[in-house]
mmCIF file of C-alpha atoms in Angstrom:
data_model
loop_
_atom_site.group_PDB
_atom_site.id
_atom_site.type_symbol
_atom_site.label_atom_id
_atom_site.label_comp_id
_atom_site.label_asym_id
_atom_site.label_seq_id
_atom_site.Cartn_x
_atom_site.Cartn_y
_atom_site.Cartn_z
ATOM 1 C CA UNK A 1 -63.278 12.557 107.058
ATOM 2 C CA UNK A 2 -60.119 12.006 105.855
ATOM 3 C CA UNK A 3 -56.928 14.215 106.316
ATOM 4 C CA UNK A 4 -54.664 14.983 103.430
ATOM 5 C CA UNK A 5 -51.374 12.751 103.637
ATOM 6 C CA UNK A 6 -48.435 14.314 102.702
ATOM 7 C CA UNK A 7 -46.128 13.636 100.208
ATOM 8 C CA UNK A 8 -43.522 10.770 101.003
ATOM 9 C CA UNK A 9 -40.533 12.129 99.317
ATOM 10 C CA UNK A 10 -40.930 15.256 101.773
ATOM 11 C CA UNK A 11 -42.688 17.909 99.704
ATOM 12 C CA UNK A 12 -45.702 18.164 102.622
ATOM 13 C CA UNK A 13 -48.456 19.517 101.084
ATOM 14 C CA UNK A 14 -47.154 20.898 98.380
ATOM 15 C CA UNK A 15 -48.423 20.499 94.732
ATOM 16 C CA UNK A 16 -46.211 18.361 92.534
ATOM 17 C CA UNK A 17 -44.751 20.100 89.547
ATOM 18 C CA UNK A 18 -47.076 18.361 87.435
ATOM 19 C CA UNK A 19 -49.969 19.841 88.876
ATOM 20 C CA UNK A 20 -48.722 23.435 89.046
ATOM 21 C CA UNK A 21 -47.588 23.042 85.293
ATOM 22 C CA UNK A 22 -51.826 21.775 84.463
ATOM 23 C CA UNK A 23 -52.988 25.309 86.212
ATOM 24 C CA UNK A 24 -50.034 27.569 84.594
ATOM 25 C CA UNK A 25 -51.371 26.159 81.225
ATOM 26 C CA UNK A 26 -55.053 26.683 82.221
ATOM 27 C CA UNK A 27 -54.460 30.200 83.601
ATOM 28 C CA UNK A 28 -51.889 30.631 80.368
ATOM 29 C CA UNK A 29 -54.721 29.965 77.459
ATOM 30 C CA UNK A 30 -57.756 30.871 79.055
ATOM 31 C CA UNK A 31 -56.515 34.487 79.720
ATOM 32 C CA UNK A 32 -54.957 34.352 76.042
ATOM 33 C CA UNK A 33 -58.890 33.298 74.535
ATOM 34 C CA UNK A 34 -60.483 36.497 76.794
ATOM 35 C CA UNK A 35 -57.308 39.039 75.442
ATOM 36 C CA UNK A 36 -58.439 37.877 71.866
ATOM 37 C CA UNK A 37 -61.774 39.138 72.030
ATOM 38 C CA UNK A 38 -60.097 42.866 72.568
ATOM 39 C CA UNK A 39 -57.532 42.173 70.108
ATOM 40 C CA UNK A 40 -59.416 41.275 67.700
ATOM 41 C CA UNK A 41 -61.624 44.522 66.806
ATOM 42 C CA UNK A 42 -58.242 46.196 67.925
ATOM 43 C CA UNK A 43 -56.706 45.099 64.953
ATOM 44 C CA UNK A 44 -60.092 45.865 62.561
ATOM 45 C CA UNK A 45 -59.237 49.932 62.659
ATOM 46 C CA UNK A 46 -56.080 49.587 60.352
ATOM 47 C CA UNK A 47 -57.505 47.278 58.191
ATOM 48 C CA UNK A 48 -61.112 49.348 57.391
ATOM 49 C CA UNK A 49 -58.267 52.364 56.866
ATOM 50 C CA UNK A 50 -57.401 50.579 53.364
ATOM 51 C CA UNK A 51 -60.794 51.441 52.269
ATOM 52 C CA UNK A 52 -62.005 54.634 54.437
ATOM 53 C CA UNK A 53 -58.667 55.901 55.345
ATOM 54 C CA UNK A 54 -58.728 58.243 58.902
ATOM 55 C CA UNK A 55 -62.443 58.976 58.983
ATOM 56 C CA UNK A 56 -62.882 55.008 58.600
ATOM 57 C CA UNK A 57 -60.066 53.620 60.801
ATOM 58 C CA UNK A 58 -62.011 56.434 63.747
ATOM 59 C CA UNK A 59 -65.407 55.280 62.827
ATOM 60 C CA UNK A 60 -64.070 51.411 63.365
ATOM 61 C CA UNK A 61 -62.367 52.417 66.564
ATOM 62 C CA UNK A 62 -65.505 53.970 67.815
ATOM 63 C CA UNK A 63 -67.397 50.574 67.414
ATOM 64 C CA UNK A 64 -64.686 48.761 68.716
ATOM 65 C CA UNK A 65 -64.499 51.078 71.583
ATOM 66 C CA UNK A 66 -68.118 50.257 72.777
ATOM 67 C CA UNK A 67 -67.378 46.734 72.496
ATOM 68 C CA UNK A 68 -64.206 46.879 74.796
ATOM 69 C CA UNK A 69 -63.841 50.092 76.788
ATOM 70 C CA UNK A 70 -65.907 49.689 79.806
ATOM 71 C CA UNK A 71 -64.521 46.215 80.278
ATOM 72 C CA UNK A 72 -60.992 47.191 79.733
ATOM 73 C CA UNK A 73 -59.487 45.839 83.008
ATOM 74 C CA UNK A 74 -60.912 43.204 81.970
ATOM 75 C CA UNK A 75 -60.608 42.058 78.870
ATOM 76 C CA UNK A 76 -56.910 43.866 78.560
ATOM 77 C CA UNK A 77 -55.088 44.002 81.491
ATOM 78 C CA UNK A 78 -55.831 41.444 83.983
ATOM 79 C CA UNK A 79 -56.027 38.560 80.910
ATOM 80 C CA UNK A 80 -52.942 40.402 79.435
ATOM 81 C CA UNK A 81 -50.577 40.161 83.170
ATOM 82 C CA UNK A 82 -52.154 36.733 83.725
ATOM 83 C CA UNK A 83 -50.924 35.569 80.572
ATOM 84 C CA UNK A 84 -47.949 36.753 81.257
ATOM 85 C CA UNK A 85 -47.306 35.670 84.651
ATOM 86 C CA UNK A 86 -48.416 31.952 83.700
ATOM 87 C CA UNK A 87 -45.980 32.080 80.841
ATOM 88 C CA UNK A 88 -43.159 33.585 82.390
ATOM 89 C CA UNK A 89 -43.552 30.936 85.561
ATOM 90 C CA UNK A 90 -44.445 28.200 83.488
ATOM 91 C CA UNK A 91 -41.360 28.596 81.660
ATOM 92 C CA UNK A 92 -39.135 28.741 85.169
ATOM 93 C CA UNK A 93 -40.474 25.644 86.233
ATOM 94 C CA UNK A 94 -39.732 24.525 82.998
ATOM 95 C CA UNK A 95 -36.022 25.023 82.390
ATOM 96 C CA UNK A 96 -35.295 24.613 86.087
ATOM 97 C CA UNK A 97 -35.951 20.616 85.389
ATOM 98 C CA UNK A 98 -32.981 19.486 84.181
ATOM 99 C CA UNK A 99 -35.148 15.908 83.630
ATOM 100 C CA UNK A 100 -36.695 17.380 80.750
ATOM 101 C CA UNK A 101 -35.013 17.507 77.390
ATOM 102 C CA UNK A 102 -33.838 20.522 75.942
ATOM 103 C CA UNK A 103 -36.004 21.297 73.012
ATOM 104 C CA UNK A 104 -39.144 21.830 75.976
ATOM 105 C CA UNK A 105 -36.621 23.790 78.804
ATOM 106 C CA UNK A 106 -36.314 26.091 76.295
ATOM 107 C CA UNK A 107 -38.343 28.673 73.731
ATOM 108 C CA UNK A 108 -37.048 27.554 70.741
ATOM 109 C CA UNK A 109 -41.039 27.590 68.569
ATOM 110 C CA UNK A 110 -41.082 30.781 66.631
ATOM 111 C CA UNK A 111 -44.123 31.833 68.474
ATOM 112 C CA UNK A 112 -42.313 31.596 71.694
ATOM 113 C CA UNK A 113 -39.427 33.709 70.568
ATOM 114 C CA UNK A 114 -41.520 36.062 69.239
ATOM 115 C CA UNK A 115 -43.078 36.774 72.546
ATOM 116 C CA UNK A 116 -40.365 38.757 74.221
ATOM 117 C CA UNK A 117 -39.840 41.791 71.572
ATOM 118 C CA UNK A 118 -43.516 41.518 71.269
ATOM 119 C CA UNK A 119 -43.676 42.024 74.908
ATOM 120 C CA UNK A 120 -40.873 45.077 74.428
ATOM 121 C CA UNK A 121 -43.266 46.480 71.725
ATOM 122 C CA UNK A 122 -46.355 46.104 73.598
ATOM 123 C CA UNK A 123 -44.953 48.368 76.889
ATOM 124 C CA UNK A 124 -44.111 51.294 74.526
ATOM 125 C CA UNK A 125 -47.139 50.947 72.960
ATOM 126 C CA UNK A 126 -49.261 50.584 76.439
ATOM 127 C CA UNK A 127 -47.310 54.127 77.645
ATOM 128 C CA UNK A 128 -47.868 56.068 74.610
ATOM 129 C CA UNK A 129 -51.421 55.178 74.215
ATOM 130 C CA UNK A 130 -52.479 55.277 77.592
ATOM 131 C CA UNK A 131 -50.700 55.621 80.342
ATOM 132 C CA UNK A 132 -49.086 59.139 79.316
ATOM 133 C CA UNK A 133 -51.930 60.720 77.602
ATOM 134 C CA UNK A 134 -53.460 60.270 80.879
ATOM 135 C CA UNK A 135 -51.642 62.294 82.815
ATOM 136 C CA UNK A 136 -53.602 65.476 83.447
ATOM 137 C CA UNK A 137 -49.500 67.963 83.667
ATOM 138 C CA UNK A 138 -49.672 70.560 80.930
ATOM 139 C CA UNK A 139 -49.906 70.685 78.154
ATOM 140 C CA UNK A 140 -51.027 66.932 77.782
ATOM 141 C CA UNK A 141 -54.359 67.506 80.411
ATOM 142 C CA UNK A 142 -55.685 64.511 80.332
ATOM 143 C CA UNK A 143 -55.732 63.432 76.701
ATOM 144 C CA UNK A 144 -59.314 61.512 76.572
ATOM 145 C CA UNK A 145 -60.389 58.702 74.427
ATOM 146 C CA UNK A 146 -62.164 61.392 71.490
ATOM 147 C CA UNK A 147 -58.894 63.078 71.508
ATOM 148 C CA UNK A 148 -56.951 60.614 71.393
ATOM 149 C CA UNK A 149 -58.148 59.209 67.836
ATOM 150 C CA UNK A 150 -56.239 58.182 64.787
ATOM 151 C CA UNK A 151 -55.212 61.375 64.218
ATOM 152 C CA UNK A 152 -53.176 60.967 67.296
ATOM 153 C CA UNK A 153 -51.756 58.091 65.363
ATOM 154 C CA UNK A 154 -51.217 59.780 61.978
ATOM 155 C CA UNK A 155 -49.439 62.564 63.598
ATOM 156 C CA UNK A 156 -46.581 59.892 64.862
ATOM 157 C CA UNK A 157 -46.219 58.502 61.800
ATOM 158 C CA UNK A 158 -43.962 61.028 60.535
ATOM 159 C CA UNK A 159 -40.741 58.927 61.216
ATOM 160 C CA UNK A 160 -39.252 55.539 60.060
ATOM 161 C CA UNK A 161 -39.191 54.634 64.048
ATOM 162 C CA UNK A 162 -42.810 54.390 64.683
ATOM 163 C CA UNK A 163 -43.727 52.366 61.370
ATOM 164 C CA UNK A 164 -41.427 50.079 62.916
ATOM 165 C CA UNK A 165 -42.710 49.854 66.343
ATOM 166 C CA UNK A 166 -46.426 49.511 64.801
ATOM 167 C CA UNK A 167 -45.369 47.003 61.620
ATOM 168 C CA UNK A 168 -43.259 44.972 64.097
ATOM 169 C CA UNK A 169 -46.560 44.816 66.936
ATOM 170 C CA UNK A 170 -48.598 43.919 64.985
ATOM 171 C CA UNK A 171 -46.336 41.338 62.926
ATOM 172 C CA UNK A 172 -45.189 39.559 66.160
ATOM 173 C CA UNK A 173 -48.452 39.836 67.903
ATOM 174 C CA UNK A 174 -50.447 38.130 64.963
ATOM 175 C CA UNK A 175 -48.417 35.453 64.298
ATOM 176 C CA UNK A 176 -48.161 34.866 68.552
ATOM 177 C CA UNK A 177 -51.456 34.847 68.903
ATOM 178 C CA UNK A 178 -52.307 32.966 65.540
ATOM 179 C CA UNK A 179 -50.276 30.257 66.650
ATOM 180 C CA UNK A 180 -51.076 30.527 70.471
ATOM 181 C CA UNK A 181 -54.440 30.140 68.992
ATOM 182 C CA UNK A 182 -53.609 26.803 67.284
ATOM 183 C CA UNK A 183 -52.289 25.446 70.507
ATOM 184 C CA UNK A 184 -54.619 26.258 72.337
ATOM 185 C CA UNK A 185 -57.418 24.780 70.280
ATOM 186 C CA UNK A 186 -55.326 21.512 70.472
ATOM 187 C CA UNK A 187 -55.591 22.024 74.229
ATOM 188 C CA UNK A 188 -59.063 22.336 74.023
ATOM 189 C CA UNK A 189 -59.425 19.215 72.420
ATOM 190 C CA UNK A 190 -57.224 16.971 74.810
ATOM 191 C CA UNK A 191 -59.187 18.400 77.697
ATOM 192 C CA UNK A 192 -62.236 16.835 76.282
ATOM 193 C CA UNK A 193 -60.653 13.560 75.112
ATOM 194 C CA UNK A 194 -59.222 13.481 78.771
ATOM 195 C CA UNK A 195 -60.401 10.781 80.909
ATOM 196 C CA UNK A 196 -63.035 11.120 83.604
ATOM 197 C CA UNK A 197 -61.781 10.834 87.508
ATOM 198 C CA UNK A 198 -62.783 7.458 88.061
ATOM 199 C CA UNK A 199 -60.899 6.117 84.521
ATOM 200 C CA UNK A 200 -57.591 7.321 85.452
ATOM 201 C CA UNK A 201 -57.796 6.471 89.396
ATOM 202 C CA UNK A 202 -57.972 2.988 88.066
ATOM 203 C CA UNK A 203 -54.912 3.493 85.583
ATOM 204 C CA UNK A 204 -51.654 2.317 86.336
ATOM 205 C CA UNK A 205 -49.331 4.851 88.057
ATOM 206 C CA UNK A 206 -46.363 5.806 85.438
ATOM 207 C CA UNK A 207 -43.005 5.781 86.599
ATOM 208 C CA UNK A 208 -40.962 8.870 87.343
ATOM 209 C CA UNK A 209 -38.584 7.924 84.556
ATOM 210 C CA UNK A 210 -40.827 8.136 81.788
ATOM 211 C CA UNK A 211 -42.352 11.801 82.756
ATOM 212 C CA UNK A 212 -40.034 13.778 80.554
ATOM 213 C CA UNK A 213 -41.103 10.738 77.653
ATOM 214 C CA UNK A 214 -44.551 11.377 77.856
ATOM 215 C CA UNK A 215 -44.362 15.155 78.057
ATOM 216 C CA UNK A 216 -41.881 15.283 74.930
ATOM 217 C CA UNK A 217 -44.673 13.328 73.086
ATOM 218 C CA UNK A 218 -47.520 15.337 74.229
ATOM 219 C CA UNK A 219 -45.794 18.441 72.978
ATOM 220 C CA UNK A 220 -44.840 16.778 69.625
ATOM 221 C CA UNK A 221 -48.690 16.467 69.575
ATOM 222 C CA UNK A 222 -49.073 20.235 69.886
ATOM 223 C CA UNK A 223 -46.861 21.406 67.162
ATOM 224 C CA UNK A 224 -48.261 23.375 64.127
ATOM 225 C CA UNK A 225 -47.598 21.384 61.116
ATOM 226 C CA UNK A 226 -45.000 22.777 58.771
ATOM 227 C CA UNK A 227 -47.417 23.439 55.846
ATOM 228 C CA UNK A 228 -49.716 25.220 58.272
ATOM 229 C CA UNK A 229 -46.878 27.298 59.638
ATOM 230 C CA UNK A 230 -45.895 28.117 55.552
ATOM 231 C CA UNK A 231 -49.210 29.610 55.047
ATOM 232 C CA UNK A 232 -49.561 31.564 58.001
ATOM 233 C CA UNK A 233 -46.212 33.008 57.282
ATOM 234 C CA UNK A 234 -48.168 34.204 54.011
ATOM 235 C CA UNK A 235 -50.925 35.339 55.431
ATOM 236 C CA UNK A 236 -49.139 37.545 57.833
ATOM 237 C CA UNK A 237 -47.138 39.156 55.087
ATOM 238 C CA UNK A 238 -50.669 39.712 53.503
ATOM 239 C CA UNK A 239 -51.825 41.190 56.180
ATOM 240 C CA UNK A 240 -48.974 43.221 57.427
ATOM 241 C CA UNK A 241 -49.325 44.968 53.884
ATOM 242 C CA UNK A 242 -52.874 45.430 54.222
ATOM 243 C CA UNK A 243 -51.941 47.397 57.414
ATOM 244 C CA UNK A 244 -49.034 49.103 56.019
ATOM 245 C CA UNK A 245 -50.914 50.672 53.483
ATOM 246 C CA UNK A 246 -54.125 51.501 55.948
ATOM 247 C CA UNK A 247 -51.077 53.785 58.213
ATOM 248 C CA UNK A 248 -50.153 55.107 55.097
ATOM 249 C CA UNK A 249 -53.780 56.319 54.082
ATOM 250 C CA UNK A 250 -54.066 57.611 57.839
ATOM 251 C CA UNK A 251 -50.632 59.503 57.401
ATOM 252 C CA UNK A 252 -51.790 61.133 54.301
ATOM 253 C CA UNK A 253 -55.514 61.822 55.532
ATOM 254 C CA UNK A 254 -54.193 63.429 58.657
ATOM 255 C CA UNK A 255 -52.481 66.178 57.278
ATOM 256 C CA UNK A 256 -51.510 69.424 59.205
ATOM 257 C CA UNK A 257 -52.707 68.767 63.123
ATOM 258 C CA UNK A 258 -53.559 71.911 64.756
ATOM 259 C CA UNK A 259 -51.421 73.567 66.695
ATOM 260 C CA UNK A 260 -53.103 73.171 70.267
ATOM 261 C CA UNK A 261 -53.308 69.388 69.463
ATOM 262 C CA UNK A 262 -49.898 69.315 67.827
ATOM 263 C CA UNK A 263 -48.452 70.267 71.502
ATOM 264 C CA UNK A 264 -50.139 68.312 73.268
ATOM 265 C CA UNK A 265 -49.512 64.919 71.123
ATOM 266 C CA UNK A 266 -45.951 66.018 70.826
ATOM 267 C CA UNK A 267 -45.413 66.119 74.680
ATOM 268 C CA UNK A 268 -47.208 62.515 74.854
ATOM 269 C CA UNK A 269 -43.983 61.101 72.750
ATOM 270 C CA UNK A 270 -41.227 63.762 74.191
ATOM 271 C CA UNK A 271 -42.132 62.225 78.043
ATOM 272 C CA UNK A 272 -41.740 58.035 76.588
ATOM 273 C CA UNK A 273 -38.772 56.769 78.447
ATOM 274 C CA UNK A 274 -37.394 56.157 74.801
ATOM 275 C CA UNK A 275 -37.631 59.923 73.580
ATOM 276 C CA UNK A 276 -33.489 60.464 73.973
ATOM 277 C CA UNK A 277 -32.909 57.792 71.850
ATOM 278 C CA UNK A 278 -35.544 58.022 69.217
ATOM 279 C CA UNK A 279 -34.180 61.903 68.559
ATOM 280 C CA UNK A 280 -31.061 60.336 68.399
ATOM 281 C CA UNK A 281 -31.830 57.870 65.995
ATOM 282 C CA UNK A 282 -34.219 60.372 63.928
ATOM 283 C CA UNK A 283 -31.057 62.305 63.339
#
């Protein structure tokens, strides 16, 4: 049997770059296709509130809920910190190699930029939606998943701040994941056109100069088209209404909260990191 040779330039046994880059991007879509199928019955509650209003977007939820809940872990959290921490590294490797042109070191895609306020969006909405209804400290106790309804989301409605926090989640997270989407299917599709084993062991080997070359082109390859990105833009905007008006029929079907609940869904927002601020703001 033969023993693994090391590298010659003195890396050992180390993985080249190019190799660690191939799993980040694995890890990076895969986990994105799994967080898609909780996102996307996620997103079906606001949009069934155009037509039902509250009792709809809680009938929706409940369906969704059965789909998703008992596999939260794992269809939300582990796919949603992988994702992250095969972006985030991806990206160090990334603009740590001064070989590579500038336009691939850094985000500069809309998609890409859009992924670090969505990512500020997304904790708020994690803590307020979870995390702190969980606590069982009076007079929260343990707010469960029945309790913790639309109403619950009808009740914070009642200020400019929140329409902004959902609007802008929701706007940033569709068109990520839209165009992560698109990317990903183009992925998809050079991983089957790839080349078996015994093709490319017979291939040339490509000089070191020409790395940052070929990896410009490939990610030429992966860009949306223009026109594509135009009509998504539309379709967001479409949609972004659609859910604009769905909060707005849960706002106005909520209407006065009782005062048990009231308390406890108040202390939920007074104990967000945020809740200084937002009073100051609400001013």
């Amino acid at each position: 049997m033969a023993s693994p040779r090391a590298d010659p330039r003195g890396r050992g046994f180390l993985p080249s770059k190019a190799s660690v880059l191939r799993v980040l991007t694995m890890t990076q879509n895969t986990s994105a296709l799994v967080f898609t199928v909780f996102l996307v019955p996620h997103l079906a509650s606001p949009v069934m509130a155009t037509i039902g209003g509250l009792d709809g977007a809680e009938k929706t939820m409940m369906i969704a809920r059965d789909l998703y809940l008992p596999l939260e872990p794992v269809l939300v959290y582990i796919p949603l910190a992988i994702h992250l921490t095969s972006s985030l590294t991806k990206r160090l490797i990334l603009s740590t190699n001064p070989s590579l042109p500038l336009s691939i070191r850094l985000p500069r895609q809309m998609h890409q930029l859009l992924a670090y306020p969505l990512l500020l969006l997304l904790i708020p909405h994690i803590l307020t939606h979870r995390l702190i209804p969980s606590s069982s400290a009076p007079p929260i106790r343990e707010l469960s998943p029945s309790e913790l309804g639309w109403e619950f989301v009808g009740h914070g409605l009642g200020d400019w701040l929140t329409w902004v926090g959902y609007l802008g989640l929701v706007g940033a997270g569709v068109w990520h994941a839209a165009v992560g989407s698109m990317k990903v299917a183009a992925w998809l599709r050079t991983l089957r056109r790839r080349p078996s084993t015994r093709t490319t062991q017979t291939k040339p080997t490509v000089s070191t100069g020409s790395a940052p070359a070929a990896t410009n082109e490939q990610s030429k390859k992966r860009v949306v088209p223009r026109k594509r990105k135009l009509g998504l833009r539309g379709v967001i905007i479409c949609f972004l209404g659609v859910v604009a008006f769905g909060l707005w029929r849960v706002k106005i079907d909520t209407g006065v909260v009782s005062p048990v609940m009231r308390r406890r869904y108040d202390a939920v927002f007074d104990r967000a990191p945020w809740a200084w601020a937002s009073r100051l703001l609400l001013r």
